[in-house]
Amino acid sequence: MRYIGVDIGGMSIKAGLTDEKGNILLKKSIVTRATEPGENIVADIAALVKDVAAVGGLAVADIDGVGLGSPGSVDDAAGVIRYSCNINFRKTPVVELLREALGIDNVKISNDANCAALGETLFGAGRGAGNSVTVTLGTGVGTGIVVDGKLLTGNCSAGAEGGHVQLGLGGPLCGCGKRGHFEAYASTTALLRQTEDAMKKHPESALNTVAKERGFDGKTVFIAAKQGDKVAKRVLNRYIYYVGVGLVSFANVFYPEVFIIGGGISKEGDTLIVPLQKFVSENVYGAEYNPPIKVVAATLGNDAGIIGAAALAMK
Amino acid sequence: MRYIGVDIGGMSIKAGLTDEKGNILLKKSIVTRATEPGENIVADIAALVKDVAAVGGLAVADIDGVGLGSPGSVDDAAGVIRYSCNINFRKTPVVELLREALGIDNVKISNDANCAALGETLFGAGRGAGNSVTVTLGTGVGTGIVVDGKLLTGNCSAGAEGGHVQLGLGGPLCGCGKRGHFEAYASTTALLRQTEDAMKKHPESALNTVAKERGFDGKTVFIAAKQGDKVAKRVLNRYIYYVGVGLVSFANVFYPEVFIIGGGISKEGDTLIVPLQKFVSENVYGAEYNPPIKVVAATLGNDAGIIGAAALAMK
């Protein structure tokens, strides 16, 4: 079986030919003409898909399915990108347009975070799990939820916005304008703010030395904590607590087999994953009667989007 | 089509004969021999099912399916009641035992809160909705989640414990021993505590007069608020805010078509439902792009359990 997964981004559109096991056989990419009318961008995608098939030695008709992941608000069932901030999709019927352009019926679409979650669950860190919650810690907090091997996206695919569940009443301002959401505590943006606050309050902390030596970023707190700095350790422990509380909320509702932690920060590995695993195991409701929930770091990196998009079209 | 739904409770076990539209044609009940070995309780249930069929003029073999709802920790897929606080079920393979006793293959089981949610969604307040979250405000807060017409219960049915999502860090003590869960803010137990606190702080409030006149209970704050008492209104508004924040968290993850509010307090009707509807509509993530979410009061009352249990066995 051969599938093509397309990962639409604001800068580039990447497409990969995959087999049914989620292996990428070849990849190509084009620049996103983000300000063109949506129909023209779809035409670019159709050309890219044909190109990938051709390079793979296949006619488009030989492809078993095409899946797409897009940023923004996507109605999976309708096959429509309702809106995207950085790309000029406005109620664009992408699936219908691509079916016509490619002459293939099996074309599917979902939000890019959902695709990444599906890819990681089926073929990456969650391989073998039917139920997972993928939490991507980045500028914001994205979540992708897989139930019995399928994405849960809510009515008109408007859900799975787990960055916007409440964590603390009041609490810090969230990107969405409300206060106290998970994202406002657990994004890397939030971690930077938490680190900066600690640096100001504790000029003696190694956080300041590390930031001066190599520039201030998301790694500052991890490096200073590894050097044994108490303030950095406190910031990190509190951040891990915030992430953990969010995971436990999801656990008590979804009770997944596995949490997959994505985003650049997941590369910190055990420093992040081991205490999160401990927190979830100790705090999930009914832990004594129920199977354990694993916490793991994402493994597919930037390929998760292509692989997950291809997976949309499988079965 | 004919189904039998069984609603297992600590005091009584109720069974109803239903058609495929969720109409109850007849009901019978027996006393729960809660301290007997689980196998004996299952034998009682088998006898009750046979009795209901007979009164309905049917042989057990004519019944299209039997569904059961039980309190406690139930593994739906395995058909096992792992544990129940008030009834002596301990890893009791209820489905297997009933299949043998009745000679019927189509026997299903789930947690009683899940059954009530399924009943309300398919045949009650949510009729026509494929996606719903039912929130039962009682001594605790129970949730039942329906996705595409099916219950979402998590791995080994250990999830759907929406009373135990975080609402406020720290926060009041929850029945489960943790702090700040939705249940600790939004159960009627919590409302009673919030009302009592206000009565102590404001001896001049009509809350105290109302409580003296007709006894203190969950209605006290509603009655005093209707009399125009400012303190009561404040308590009620804050309680509605707490419930609303929880609903919005669920909305941002599940984006259901409808929230169904159950529990005795849902009988307060518009006083509770109208402001909750407003809060959800104003605060759900992406409200401007997405379909509205309805908030309604449960309508099936005590029959929800029987109807939902029967619904487990349908299709």
Coordinates of C-alpha atoms in Angstrom, one line a residue, chain A residues 71-248:
Chain A
P71 CA -2.8 24.6 10.9
G72 CA -6.0 26.5 11.8
S73 CA -9.6 25.5 12.2
V74 CA -10.4 22.4 10.1
D75 CA -13.7 20.6 9.7
D76 CA -12.5 17.0 9.2
A77 CA -15.8 15.5 8.1
A78 CA -16.6 18.3 5.7
G79 CA -13.1 18.4 4.4
V80 CA -12.9 22.2 4.8
I81 CA -10.3 24.5 6.2
R82 CA -12.5 27.1 7.9
Y83 CA -9.7 29.5 8.8
S84 CA -6.0 29.6 9.2
C85 CA -4.1 32.5 10.7
N86 CA -1.0 32.5 8.5
I87 CA -2.3 30.9 5.3
N88 CA -5.1 32.3 3.2
F89 CA -7.6 29.5 3.7
R90 CA -11.1 30.8 4.3
K91 CA -13.8 28.1 4.2
T92 CA -11.7 26.4 1.5
P93 CA -13.2 23.0 0.5
V94 CA -9.7 21.4 0.2
V95 CA -10.8 17.8 0.1
E96 CA -13.3 18.3 -2.7
L97 CA -10.8 20.4 -4.7
L98 CA -8.1 17.8 -4.3
R99 CA -10.4 14.9 -5.2
E100 CA -11.2 16.6 -8.5
A101 CA -7.6 17.6 -9.2
L102 CA -6.2 14.2 -8.4
G103 CA -9.0 11.9 -9.4
I104 CA -8.7 10.0 -6.1
D105 CA -11.6 9.5 -3.7
N106 CA -9.7 8.7 -0.6
V107 CA -8.6 12.2 0.5
K108 CA -8.7 13.1 4.2
I109 CA -7.8 16.2 6.3
S110 CA -7.4 17.2 9.9
N111 CA -5.7 19.8 12.0
D112 CA -1.9 19.5 12.0
A113 CA -1.7 18.8 15.7
N114 CA -4.2 16.0 15.4
C115 CA -2.1 14.5 12.5
A116 CA 1.1 14.6 14.6
A117 CA -0.8 12.9 17.5
L118 CA -2.1 10.2 15.2
G119 CA 1.3 9.6 13.7
E120 CA 3.0 9.4 17.1
T121 CA 0.3 7.1 18.4
L122 CA 0.2 4.6 15.6
F123 CA 3.8 4.7 14.4
G124 CA 5.9 6.6 16.9
A125 CA 6.2 6.9 20.7
G126 CA 2.8 5.3 21.2
R127 CA 3.1 2.4 18.8
G128 CA 0.6 -0.2 19.7
A129 CA -1.6 2.0 21.8
G130 CA -5.2 2.5 20.8
N131 CA -5.8 5.3 23.3
S132 CA -3.4 8.2 23.7
V133 CA -3.2 11.9 24.5
T134 CA -0.4 13.8 22.8
V135 CA 0.5 17.1 24.5
T136 CA 2.8 19.4 22.5
L137 CA 4.6 21.9 24.7
G138 CA 5.5 24.8 22.5
T139 CA 4.6 28.5 22.1
G140 CA 1.2 27.2 23.0
V141 CA 0.0 23.8 24.2
G142 CA -1.5 21.6 21.6
T143 CA -3.3 18.4 22.3
G144 CA -4.3 15.5 20.0
I145 CA -6.5 12.7 21.4
V146 CA -6.8 9.2 20.0
V147 CA -9.6 6.9 21.1
D148 CA -9.7 3.4 19.8
G149 CA -7.3 4.2 17.1
K150 CA -9.3 7.2 15.8
L151 CA -8.9 11.0 16.4
L152 CA -11.4 12.6 18.8
T153 CA -12.0 16.1 17.5
G154 CA -15.5 17.0 18.7
N155 CA -18.6 18.3 16.9
C156 CA -17.4 19.9 13.5
S157 CA -13.8 19.1 14.7
A158 CA -14.0 22.1 17.0
G159 CA -12.6 20.3 20.1
A160 CA -9.3 18.7 21.2
E161 CA -8.2 22.2 22.3
G162 CA -6.7 20.8 25.5
G163 CA -4.4 23.8 26.0
H164 CA -7.5 25.7 27.0
V165 CA -8.8 23.6 29.9
Q166 CA -8.8 25.4 33.2
L167 CA -5.9 24.7 35.5
G168 CA -6.1 27.5 38.0
L169 CA -9.0 30.0 38.6
G170 CA -7.7 33.4 37.8
G171 CA -4.1 32.5 37.0
P172 CA -1.8 33.8 34.3
L173 CA -3.1 35.2 31.0
C174 CA -3.5 32.6 28.2
G175 CA -2.9 33.3 24.5
C176 CA -6.6 33.0 23.9
G177 CA -7.3 36.0 26.2
K178 CA -8.8 34.0 29.2
R179 CA -6.9 33.3 32.4
G180 CA -5.6 30.2 34.1
H181 CA -5.7 27.8 31.1
F182 CA -3.3 24.8 31.0
E183 CA -1.4 26.6 28.2
A184 CA -0.8 29.7 30.4
Y185 CA 1.1 27.5 32.9
A186 CA 2.6 24.8 30.7
S187 CA 3.7 26.2 27.4
T188 CA 7.3 26.9 26.8
T189 CA 6.3 30.6 26.7
A190 CA 5.0 30.2 30.2
L191 CA 8.2 28.4 31.3
L192 CA 10.3 31.3 29.9
R193 CA 8.1 33.7 31.9
Q194 CA 8.4 31.6 35.0
T195 CA 12.2 31.5 34.5
E196 CA 12.5 35.2 33.9
D197 CA 10.5 36.0 37.1
A198 CA 12.8 33.8 39.1
M199 CA 15.9 35.5 37.5
K200 CA 14.7 38.9 38.6
K201 CA 13.8 37.8 42.1
H202 CA 17.1 35.9 42.5
P203 CA 20.0 37.8 40.8
E204 CA 22.4 35.4 42.6
S205 CA 20.9 32.3 40.8
A206 CA 23.0 30.5 38.2
L207 CA 20.0 31.1 35.9
N208 CA 21.5 34.6 35.3
T209 CA 25.0 33.3 34.6
V210 CA 23.8 30.7 32.2
A211 CA 21.6 33.2 30.4
K212 CA 24.5 35.7 30.1
E213 CA 26.9 33.0 28.8
R214 CA 24.7 31.4 26.1
G215 CA 21.7 33.6 25.7
F216 CA 18.3 33.2 27.4
D217 CA 16.0 30.5 26.1
G218 CA 14.0 27.4 27.1
K219 CA 17.2 25.5 27.9
T220 CA 18.4 28.0 30.5
V221 CA 16.4 26.6 33.4
F222 CA 17.4 23.0 32.5
I223 CA 21.1 23.8 32.3
A224 CA 21.1 25.8 35.6
A225 CA 19.1 23.0 37.3
K226 CA 21.7 20.4 36.1
Q227 CA 24.4 22.6 37.7
G228 CA 22.5 22.2 41.0
D229 CA 21.1 25.7 41.2
K230 CA 18.3 25.6 43.8
V231 CA 16.2 28.4 42.2
A232 CA 16.3 26.7 38.8
K233 CA 15.3 23.4 40.3
R234 CA 12.4 25.1 42.0
V235 CA 11.2 26.7 38.8
L236 CA 11.6 23.4 36.9
N237 CA 9.8 21.4 39.6
R238 CA 6.9 23.8 39.6
Y239 CA 6.7 23.7 35.8
I240 CA 6.6 19.9 35.9
Y241 CA 3.9 20.1 38.5
Y242 CA 1.8 22.3 36.2
V243 CA 2.3 20.0 33.3
G244 CA 1.6 17.0 35.5
V245 CA -1.7 18.5 36.9
G246 CA -2.9 19.0 33.3
L247 CA -1.9 15.4 32.4
V248 CA -3.8 14.1 35.4

